[in-house]
Amino acid sequence: MEILVKVLGPIEVTDAEGRPVLVGSQRRRELLGRLVAAGGWAVPLPVLVDDLWEDPPPTAAGTVRTFVAELRRALEPDRLPRTRSHTIETVGTGYALRVPRADVDAHRFEDTLRAMRDALSGQAAGALSEALSWWRGEPYADLGASPWLTAERVRLTELHRQAVELRARAVLDLGRGAPLVPELEAFATAHPWREHAWVLLAHAYYQAGRQVEALASLRDARARLLDRFGLESVDSLDCLERDILRHAPHLTPAPRDEDRLRLLTRTEATGTYTRLRSMSTVARAAAVTGGSNLVLAQEQRAAAAAEAERTEDPSLTARVIAAYDVPTIWTRADDPARSKALVATTRRTLHRLGPEAPPALRARLLATIGLEHRGTRDRWAAEAATEAEQLARELHDPNVLVLALNARFVQSFQRPGRTGERDVIARELIDLSRRHDLPMFEILGHLIKTQVCAARGDTETAQRHVVAAERLATVHETPLVHVLTTAFRTMQLAERSNDPAEVVHAYRTMATGLAGAGMPGVEAGMFPLALLSLRMRHQRPAPTDPALDWGPYRPWVQPLLDLAHGNLAAARQAAAILPTPPADHLYDSLWAVNAHTAILLHDESLATQAHDALSPLRGEIAGGTTAMITFGPVNDILATLDQHLGRR
């Protein structure tokens, strides 16, 4: 049986499906924890005895052997009697835990931190945000205070601090430090002796447009360090203060040179076809790593397509476009103008190729149209995805079919109430990808399944697909996946927690991960929308912090912001010009917001519209399709609207 061991909090053991494995008493958990802390090395029996007992009884060695036998039975229930254990191995007179490092959260955390010390900023920000989300409290929180345990807690806690600082530095290097301010305020206050924490906080203030507070925090830090530690001057504080005063450009950077992809803009080959197709191929390979790589990959893909079209060779252009087949999970484009230009180029290329185009190539171009022209209700885009799927099935080409299914998934949002269709698509993607070794699209299938199950409120099944997606993502080095699965776990927390502060902190962590993920279509406005969902469910007014960037969702939130400021007339005026929510992942979320607005304003027309829009989603969770935020059951919203409208 494959097991996962968690010690970054209370000791917890689960199987691969997330079901708990009972390991017994505190003594047995402490023995398991001591073997985890050894990092795979054998621990001699005398050492185990001394670590488990302050004053060992005469029977201690035998008791340890009994504990080991009981742990083996718990961790390997299918192992035959008197056969060798593959989980707790006998080494000489001692024992060693033989669980892969990736399956122990503390080891995985250490390995991630080590790997990210020299990584690109975009990659480090996403990976470390995910790693920090594994912490559930003090390491080995359910154990006592043995000397070995105290030392191990100190070691892991220091690594946690280093990870917080390294992740913050990576996010700041991307120029996206504003959401870090609350977290770094708490961190610097809790660790006043860490001068680097004050540097990071001041830098985050500066990127949030709060220069005065940035300078004040530096001066306060300098005073604290002098008063408590006798440090009269700290170079890092002084340098940052000078840079802030002169508005040094590097404080709000574009991606640094070392963060830029080594993507091909020219190759040793002299042919235009080879060079341009290589640009798209390399961009495809780089895009799955996320962060600044994803942004630059998309830019390069668009540049290659545009240059190919200028050659007036439609066959070349088609193959350059088709070489980039990266899965798409979200319905809001990261750069709408770039997507619009690519769709136009693809449609012109299809027209120029005419009916003689190879069916596989035509299918890829049609799928590209379906994928790039998303979040709309344009019938021709849905028809392109449908035709792509028909061609792929006739060709029996799994590589083309997974792309076409992806396009059909994106276009399924044109009408509400198609969760069942997306479920069928996800199942086929997973099955097809497993049979033909297409791991990126297998991950896509699991992520779609997660969204489907989140929309239906089926948390247990969603969790299984999250675990499956994460395992594939670890093997195939796609850190973007962990950003999305962290967001799902934050949504789970929001559903079950009665502590709004805990959920807000989790959503801040989610926002930080999204900030370094290279997906502005997902990131923009998601954090304040998550805060709004939390406040609505706790019957509190909308958050009015001017630092919150509502991004594309501001028109739908504006009436609630006006009400929070006590301006009823402005709220009514904003509600009167509300646009129709787009056909994307946030459709039901925005209609949930509209329903709330209608009830607060006693606006029967808007309430009726919201009721009609949400009715096809009965039985689902408003916001669940995002697998990030929740506005509660649609049935509850409809019942409240019925009551408001005087319906039975």
XYZ file of C-alpha atoms in Angstrom:
648
model
C 0.000 0.000 0.000
C 1.320 3.412 -0.925
C 1.233 5.848 2.002
C 1.667 9.575 2.547
C 3.165 10.784 5.818
C 2.564 14.296 7.132
C 4.476 15.735 10.088
C 4.213 19.496 9.348
C 1.468 19.720 11.951
C 0.046 16.739 13.840
C 1.371 13.409 12.531
C -1.015 12.104 9.914
C -0.768 9.085 7.622
C -3.063 8.496 4.636
C -3.197 6.077 1.753
C -2.914 7.165 -1.880
C -6.650 7.931 -1.987
C -6.457 10.241 1.012
C -8.037 7.805 3.486
C -6.545 7.954 7.013
C -4.263 5.154 8.185
C -4.470 4.601 11.945
C -1.000 4.170 13.413
C -1.963 3.887 17.052
C -0.894 5.527 20.290
C 1.251 8.607 20.839
C 4.292 6.394 21.485
C 3.864 4.700 18.107
C 3.426 8.072 16.400
C 6.567 9.308 18.137
C 8.494 6.280 16.903
C 7.218 6.938 13.373
C 8.159 10.610 13.733
C 11.667 9.723 14.904
C 12.159 7.534 11.817
C 10.846 10.348 9.589
C 13.311 12.788 11.176
C 16.176 10.430 10.313
C 15.561 11.184 6.650
C 15.828 7.587 5.467
C 18.902 6.729 7.565
C 18.762 3.814 9.969
C 18.284 4.635 13.656
C 19.964 2.109 16.031
C 17.723 0.519 18.604
C 19.610 2.049 21.606
C 19.112 5.521 20.116
C 15.391 4.886 19.671
C 15.128 3.750 23.274
C 16.930 6.845 24.587
C 14.840 9.159 22.385
C 11.520 7.609 23.373
C 12.128 7.435 27.142
C 13.798 9.891 29.476
C 14.339 6.982 31.892
C 14.014 3.782 29.803
C 12.448 0.775 31.567
C 14.177 -2.633 31.298
C 11.597 -3.709 28.700
C 12.160 -0.672 26.445
C 13.974 -2.523 23.640
C 11.244 -5.148 23.428
C 8.574 -2.471 23.494
C 10.226 -0.687 20.549
C 10.245 -3.952 18.586
C 6.556 -4.398 19.374
C 5.817 -0.831 18.225
C 7.706 -1.481 14.998
C 5.710 -4.648 14.341
C 2.435 -2.806 14.971
C 3.432 0.081 12.716
C 4.366 -2.363 9.967
C 0.924 -3.974 10.191
C -0.771 -0.586 10.008
C 1.308 0.689 7.099
C 1.390 -2.595 5.148
C -1.908 -4.353 5.860
C -1.555 -6.638 2.825
C 1.946 -7.889 3.696
C 2.044 -11.613 4.376
C 3.260 -12.778 7.817
C 7.021 -13.253 8.226
C 7.776 -11.518 4.927
C 10.162 -8.589 4.623
C 8.776 -5.136 5.327
C 9.328 -2.575 2.580
C 8.156 0.369 4.711
C 10.106 -0.037 7.964
C 13.251 -1.980 7.177
C 15.439 -3.697 9.759
C 19.009 -2.417 9.352
C 21.480 -4.054 11.716
C 20.076 -3.537 15.189
C 17.990 -0.568 14.118
C 15.262 0.483 11.741
C 14.870 2.789 8.740
C 11.721 4.254 7.190
C 11.643 3.441 3.463
C 8.982 5.854 2.235
C 9.860 7.928 -0.885
C 10.854 11.480 0.036
C 8.098 12.857 -2.176
C 5.552 11.051 0.038
C 6.716 12.689 3.307
C 5.686 16.339 3.544
C 8.744 17.456 5.556
C 11.186 15.818 3.126
C 9.273 17.133 0.123
C 9.358 20.597 1.668
C 13.134 20.447 2.226
C 13.754 19.197 -1.305
C 11.555 21.895 -2.815
C 13.290 24.623 -0.823
C 16.710 23.338 -1.871
C 15.704 23.141 -5.527
C 14.168 26.628 -5.574
C 17.155 28.491 -4.133
C 18.598 29.000 -7.616
C 15.375 28.693 -9.641
C 13.747 31.313 -11.849
C 11.527 33.714 -9.917
C 8.297 32.587 -11.538
C 9.020 28.947 -10.842
C 10.187 29.609 -7.270
C 7.150 31.724 -6.385
C 4.702 29.027 -7.453
C 6.610 26.053 -6.040
C 7.288 27.679 -2.658
C 3.697 28.904 -2.305
C 2.614 25.306 -2.789
C 5.266 24.030 -0.351
C 4.267 26.510 2.366
C 0.648 25.383 2.042
C 1.699 21.954 3.331
C 2.289 23.394 6.810
C -0.651 22.739 9.127
C 0.913 24.015 12.343
C 3.953 23.259 14.499
C 5.864 20.210 13.230
C 4.944 17.018 15.107
C 2.342 19.095 16.949
C 0.699 16.125 18.676
C 3.935 14.900 20.267
C 5.713 16.035 23.402
C 9.016 17.854 23.879
C 11.731 15.197 23.707
C 15.246 16.558 23.039
C 15.346 15.053 19.510
C 11.924 16.506 18.804
C 12.803 19.990 20.024
C 15.875 20.065 17.790
C 13.904 18.818 14.769
C 11.157 21.409 15.303
C 13.749 24.187 15.487
C 15.382 22.955 12.276
C 12.126 22.707 10.321
C 10.849 26.039 11.636
C 14.013 27.749 10.408
C 13.520 26.169 6.984
C 9.952 27.483 7.019
C 11.215 31.021 7.681
C 13.723 30.694 4.860
C 10.988 29.507 2.515
C 8.746 32.467 3.443
C 11.586 34.879 2.690
C 12.675 33.128 -0.505
C 9.113 32.989 -1.821
C 8.608 36.674 -0.980
C 11.839 37.593 -2.774
C 10.724 35.646 -5.859
C 7.336 37.387 -5.924
C 8.957 40.797 -5.442
C 11.399 40.059 -8.256
C 8.365 39.518 -10.467
C 7.077 42.960 -9.466
C 3.997 41.470 -7.759
C 4.645 42.115 -4.095
C 1.554 44.130 -3.119
C -0.520 41.104 -1.914
C 2.385 40.081 0.345
C 2.077 43.119 2.631
C -0.196 41.634 5.361
C 1.754 38.389 5.473
C 5.129 40.139 5.677
C 3.846 42.570 8.326
C 3.016 39.602 10.554
C 6.254 37.818 9.674
C 8.523 40.801 10.419
C 6.713 41.500 13.696
C 7.082 37.869 14.775
C 10.774 37.773 13.817
C 12.114 41.275 14.528
C 15.751 40.106 14.525
C 15.572 39.000 10.858
C 16.661 42.125 9.042
C 15.831 40.543 5.699
C 12.191 40.330 6.772
C 12.094 44.122 7.158
C 13.714 44.592 3.763
C 11.103 42.375 2.149
C 8.254 44.175 3.930
C 9.464 47.614 2.877
C 9.896 46.425 -0.709
C 6.341 45.027 -0.697
C 5.009 48.348 0.646
C 6.798 50.112 -2.195
C 5.312 47.815 -4.844
C 1.883 48.396 -3.294
C 2.318 52.145 -3.867
C 2.844 52.849 -0.159
C 6.222 54.595 -0.244
C 5.747 56.496 3.011
C 5.015 53.267 4.893
C 7.981 51.597 3.192
C 10.349 54.270 4.491
C 8.701 54.297 7.921
C 9.059 50.517 8.255
C 12.772 50.728 7.417
C 13.356 53.410 10.021
C 11.319 51.480 12.585
C 13.337 48.345 11.817
C 16.602 50.236 12.220
C 15.447 51.562 15.615
C 14.394 48.093 16.784
C 17.667 46.508 15.722
C 19.623 49.235 17.504
C 17.515 49.121 20.658
C 17.373 45.326 21.014
C 20.536 44.097 19.316
C 22.886 47.062 19.273
C 23.132 47.221 15.468
C 23.718 50.849 14.550
C 23.509 50.378 10.793
C 22.359 47.570 8.546
C 23.550 47.805 4.969
C 20.531 46.101 3.427
C 18.133 48.550 5.118
C 20.244 51.541 4.136
C 20.550 50.435 0.503
C 16.826 49.827 0.133
C 16.027 53.203 1.697
C 18.268 54.948 -0.831
C 16.699 52.998 -3.694
C 13.180 53.902 -2.571
C 14.038 57.587 -2.294
C 15.396 57.642 -5.859
C 12.649 55.347 -7.231
C 15.180 52.827 -8.488
C 13.749 50.973 -11.512
C 14.739 47.556 -10.200
C 12.257 47.890 -7.324
C 9.344 47.344 -9.736
C 10.979 45.109 -12.315
C 9.987 43.487 -15.492
C 11.104 39.836 -15.537
C 14.838 39.687 -14.865
C 17.199 38.505 -17.589
C 17.846 35.244 -15.805
C 14.076 34.687 -15.581
C 13.609 34.957 -19.319
C 13.304 31.850 -21.383
C 16.092 30.756 -23.614
C 13.440 30.442 -26.309
C 14.488 30.246 -29.919
C 14.377 33.431 -31.918
C 16.884 31.982 -34.361
C 18.490 28.608 -34.834
C 21.506 27.187 -36.538
C 19.166 26.111 -39.312
C 18.721 28.797 -41.952
C 15.232 27.831 -43.129
C 12.303 30.019 -42.151
C 10.052 27.001 -41.641
C 12.459 25.307 -39.236
C 13.077 28.476 -37.265
C 9.425 29.493 -36.854
C 8.124 26.019 -36.108
C 10.939 25.600 -33.583
C 9.818 28.793 -31.865
C 6.335 27.344 -31.350
C 7.656 23.926 -30.344
C 10.032 25.325 -27.718
C 7.321 27.668 -26.464
C 5.009 24.662 -26.029
C 7.606 22.806 -23.958
C 8.322 25.860 -21.811
C 4.712 26.922 -21.202
C 3.931 24.077 -18.795
C 6.566 25.333 -16.328
C 4.441 28.436 -15.669
C 5.478 31.795 -14.259
C 7.350 34.156 -16.542
C 8.072 31.172 -18.792
C 4.379 30.832 -19.602
C 4.017 34.535 -20.363
C 7.064 34.568 -22.609
C 6.066 31.303 -24.281
C 2.677 32.737 -25.224
C 4.331 35.880 -26.551
C 6.770 33.861 -28.626
C 4.049 31.609 -30.003
C 2.043 34.655 -31.117
C 5.136 36.286 -32.644
C 5.983 33.110 -34.581
C 2.439 32.852 -35.958
C 2.391 36.484 -37.012
C 5.765 36.222 -38.728
C 4.735 33.001 -40.447
C 1.645 34.682 -41.878
C 3.786 37.465 -43.316
C 5.530 34.849 -45.477
C 2.164 34.384 -47.258
C 2.633 30.622 -47.026
C -0.570 29.237 -45.429
C 0.873 25.737 -45.046
C 3.849 27.063 -43.065
C 1.587 29.303 -40.980
C -0.748 26.422 -40.185
C 2.081 24.188 -38.970
C 3.608 26.929 -36.846
C 0.237 27.515 -35.161
C -0.422 23.791 -34.740
C 2.971 23.108 -33.128
C 1.788 24.708 -29.866
C -0.682 22.278 -28.258
C -0.683 23.253 -24.587
C -3.744 22.261 -22.472
C -6.109 25.068 -21.432
C -8.027 24.879 -18.137
C -9.391 28.433 -17.803
C -11.941 30.344 -19.869
C -10.593 33.874 -19.506
C -7.668 34.575 -21.840
C -4.444 35.793 -20.244
C -4.062 38.401 -23.006
C -7.372 38.924 -24.884
C -5.810 41.102 -27.595
C -3.137 38.499 -28.324
C -5.731 35.708 -28.427
C -7.932 37.756 -30.754
C -5.021 38.319 -33.154
C -4.118 34.621 -33.121
C -7.717 33.601 -33.824
C -7.855 36.015 -36.756
C -4.593 34.616 -38.158
C -5.857 31.039 -37.745
C -9.186 31.745 -39.476
C -7.451 33.444 -42.393
C -5.047 30.516 -42.667
C -7.906 28.012 -42.757
C -9.596 30.005 -45.499
C -6.390 30.145 -47.565
C -5.724 26.434 -47.165
C -9.196 25.626 -48.424
C -10.858 22.205 -48.506
C -7.629 20.464 -49.543
C -6.008 20.992 -46.157
C -4.873 17.752 -44.443
C -7.667 16.755 -42.020
C -5.343 16.517 -39.000
C -3.945 19.973 -39.657
C -7.416 21.417 -40.182
C -8.583 19.815 -36.936
C -5.685 21.369 -35.016
C -6.426 24.820 -36.432
C -10.136 24.499 -35.615
C -9.254 23.408 -32.072
C -6.963 26.440 -31.757
C -9.901 28.692 -32.640
C -12.066 26.959 -30.030
C -9.368 27.279 -27.383
C -8.312 30.863 -28.022
C -11.775 32.363 -28.645
C -13.107 31.405 -25.231
C -15.368 33.087 -22.721
C -17.811 34.202 -25.440
C -21.179 33.118 -26.806
C -20.034 33.164 -30.442
C -21.523 30.117 -32.131
C -18.777 29.859 -34.743
C -16.175 29.196 -32.035
C -18.240 26.306 -30.615
C -18.799 24.977 -34.145
C -15.021 25.045 -34.721
C -14.479 22.878 -31.622
C -17.227 20.464 -32.698
C -15.800 20.067 -36.202
C -12.308 19.559 -34.776
C -13.628 16.731 -32.600
C -15.452 15.091 -35.545
C -12.312 15.169 -37.697
C -10.161 13.792 -34.866
C -12.540 10.874 -34.291
C -12.589 10.045 -37.992
C -8.778 10.102 -37.999
C -8.501 7.970 -34.831
C -5.672 10.322 -33.807
C -5.459 10.610 -29.989
C -3.094 13.612 -30.137
C -5.596 15.601 -32.165
C -8.589 14.304 -30.224
C -7.334 15.468 -26.805
C -6.803 18.960 -28.241
C -10.307 18.971 -29.742
C -11.823 17.746 -26.460
C -10.012 20.567 -24.675
C -11.573 23.040 -27.122
C -15.013 21.515 -26.542
C -14.508 21.842 -22.780
C -13.704 25.548 -23.130
C -16.697 26.139 -25.399
C -19.045 24.220 -23.075
C -19.286 27.368 -20.962
C -21.309 29.093 -23.699
C -24.470 27.866 -21.952
C -24.974 27.217 -18.216
C -25.873 23.801 -16.868
C -23.338 21.747 -18.837
C -21.429 20.294 -15.914
C -22.413 16.792 -17.023
C -20.913 17.375 -20.461
C -17.655 18.518 -18.897
C -17.657 15.401 -16.719
C -17.858 13.188 -19.817
C -15.060 15.163 -21.505
C -12.835 14.804 -18.430
C -13.372 11.036 -18.250
C -12.445 10.610 -21.907
C -9.379 12.841 -21.555
C -8.089 10.784 -18.637
C -8.753 7.435 -20.337
C -7.366 8.509 -23.711
C -4.274 10.094 -22.186
C -3.475 7.049 -20.068
C -3.720 4.725 -23.086
C -1.573 6.904 -25.315
C 0.873 8.418 -22.779
C -0.282 12.039 -22.965
C 0.438 13.175 -19.395
C -0.313 16.887 -19.875
C -3.824 16.107 -21.059
C -4.287 13.481 -18.354
C -3.532 16.242 -15.848
C -6.063 18.427 -17.652
C -8.671 15.687 -17.290
C -8.077 15.454 -13.540
C -8.274 19.242 -13.156
C -11.567 19.365 -15.092
C -12.838 16.531 -12.902
C -11.862 18.545 -9.839
C -13.892 21.500 -11.119
C -16.856 19.275 -11.949
C -16.843 17.624 -8.528
C -16.361 20.977 -6.767
C -19.398 22.324 -8.625
C -21.408 19.296 -7.484
C -20.151 19.471 -3.915
C -18.486 16.055 -4.219
C -15.396 16.895 -2.189
C -14.192 13.333 -1.704
C -14.029 12.547 -5.433
C -12.520 15.947 -6.177
C -9.751 15.258 -3.672
C -8.865 12.003 -5.432
C -8.442 13.840 -8.722
C -6.385 16.545 -6.998
C -3.997 13.902 -5.671
C -3.777 12.266 -9.106
C -3.064 15.600 -10.811
C -0.386 16.488 -8.251
C 1.386 13.174 -8.667
C 1.549 13.596 -12.431
C 2.611 17.225 -12.030
C 5.488 16.237 -9.767
C 6.744 13.603 -12.198
C 6.396 15.835 -15.246
C 7.546 19.055 -13.530
C 4.477 21.228 -14.053
C 4.331 23.504 -10.985
C 1.280 25.371 -12.293
C -0.831 22.396 -11.275
C 0.102 22.800 -7.618
C -1.039 26.430 -7.706
C -4.484 25.300 -8.873
C -4.754 22.422 -6.407
C -3.753 24.739 -3.565
C -6.617 26.993 -4.621
C -9.005 24.023 -4.439
C -7.867 23.198 -0.909
C -8.418 26.836 0.032
C -11.971 26.562 -1.279
C -12.439 23.445 0.859
C -11.202 25.365 3.897
C -13.613 28.211 3.140
C -16.504 25.735 3.062
C -15.754 24.089 6.396
C -13.997 26.730 8.524
C -15.780 28.966 11.003
C -12.702 31.176 11.319
C -12.808 33.914 8.639
C -9.281 35.070 9.551
C -7.919 31.592 8.810
C -9.645 31.574 5.414
C -8.468 35.081 4.524
C -4.891 34.045 5.280
C -5.312 30.987 3.071
C -6.716 33.097 0.256
C -3.772 35.485 0.563
C -1.454 32.519 0.144
C -3.480 31.434 -2.882
C -3.239 34.935 -4.360
C 0.531 34.928 -3.917
C 0.777 31.622 -5.747
C -1.373 32.922 -8.594
C 0.731 36.081 -8.778
C 3.778 34.055 -9.742
C 1.977 31.550 -11.952
C 1.936 33.526 -15.201
C -1.867 33.256 -15.538
C -3.269 36.814 -15.360
C -6.572 35.536 -16.769
C -7.002 33.519 -13.569
C -5.252 35.864 -11.163
C -6.870 39.209 -12.027
C -9.520 40.045 -9.439
C -9.655 36.541 -7.943
C -8.410 37.461 -4.455
C -10.919 40.278 -3.795
C -13.687 38.126 -5.301
C -12.723 35.377 -2.859
C -12.909 37.876 0.024
C -16.339 38.971 -1.212
C -17.576 35.370 -1.294
C -16.447 34.954 2.305
C -18.081 38.184 3.441
C -21.361 37.422 1.672
C -21.587 34.016 3.345
C -20.999 35.682 6.732
C -23.551 38.476 6.016
C -20.905 41.197 5.994
C -20.531 44.131 3.564
C -18.176 43.980 0.606
C -14.475 44.684 1.318
C -13.668 48.306 0.462
C -9.884 48.374 0.827
C -8.742 50.699 -1.998
C -5.661 48.520 -2.521
C -7.857 45.646 -3.767
C -7.771 45.298 -7.526
C -11.106 43.871 -8.685
C -9.808 43.509 -12.221
C -12.489 42.507 -14.741
C -15.100 41.869 -12.030
C -15.479 45.433 -10.763
C -18.703 46.243 -12.712
C -20.578 43.456 -10.905
C -19.170 44.368 -7.491
C -19.574 48.148 -7.801
C -23.160 48.278 -6.411
C -22.024 46.394 -3.297
C -19.013 48.698 -2.865
C -21.324 51.718 -3.109
C -23.637 50.170 -0.496
C -20.673 49.491 1.793
C -19.847 53.210 1.543
C -23.473 54.100 2.344
C -24.235 55.484 -1.130
C -27.597 53.945 -2.045
C -28.206 56.146 -5.096
C -24.851 55.238 -6.629
C -25.518 51.564 -5.912
C -28.859 51.697 -7.742
C -27.247 53.501 -10.652
C -24.457 50.903 -10.905
C -26.990 48.051 -10.674
C -29.018 49.543 -13.521
C -26.111 49.184 -15.963
C -24.793 45.778 -14.928
C -23.450 43.868 -17.939
C -24.382 40.242 -18.518
C -21.745 37.987 -16.918
C -19.498 36.421 -19.564
C -19.723 32.766 -20.569
C -16.838 31.557 -18.449
C -15.861 29.979 -15.140
C -17.178 32.959 -13.159
C -20.681 33.016 -14.700
C -22.464 31.560 -11.660
C -20.260 33.479 -9.212
C -21.167 36.811 -10.766
C -24.850 35.912 -10.885
C -24.607 35.013 -7.189
C -23.201 38.514 -6.627
C -26.037 39.988 -8.712
C -28.603 38.036 -6.685
C -27.133 39.431 -3.468
C -27.227 42.940 -4.934
C -30.844 42.506 -6.039
C -31.952 41.476 -2.560
C -30.105 44.321 -0.821
C -31.527 46.882 -3.274
C -35.008 45.287 -3.450
C -34.544 45.199 -7.226
C -37.176 42.750 -8.512
C -36.036 42.972 -12.129
C -32.449 42.033 -11.267
C -33.697 39.344 -8.863
C -35.777 37.784 -11.643
C -32.799 37.839 -14.027
C -30.575 36.226 -11.401
C -33.189 33.540 -10.722
C -33.511 32.701 -14.418
C -29.715 32.647 -14.885
C -29.044 30.373 -11.898
C -31.972 27.972 -12.351
C -30.098 25.678 -14.807
C -27.492 25.205 -12.051
C -29.816 23.795 -9.375
C -28.031 21.316 -7.153
C -24.614 22.861 -7.723
C -22.325 25.156 -5.729
C -22.171 28.748 -6.944
C -18.522 29.379 -7.768
C -17.697 25.681 -7.507
C -16.774 25.424 -11.186
C -13.703 27.558 -10.445
C -12.533 25.039 -7.804
C -11.271 28.173 -6.016
C -14.144 30.112 -4.453
C -17.626 29.332 -3.194
C -20.747 31.438 -2.839
C -22.709 28.538 -1.371
C -25.385 26.212 -2.817
C -27.305 27.558 -5.807
C -30.478 26.088 -4.285
C -30.077 28.355 -1.250
C -29.620 31.425 -3.456
C -32.694 30.496 -5.502
C -34.739 29.954 -2.334
C -33.752 33.396 -1.058
C -34.677 34.932 -4.411
C -38.019 33.090 -4.353
C -38.721 34.505 -0.921
C -37.755 37.985 -2.079
C -39.986 37.690 -5.143
C -42.893 36.348 -3.111
C -42.828 32.932 -4.772
C -43.636 29.671 -3.063
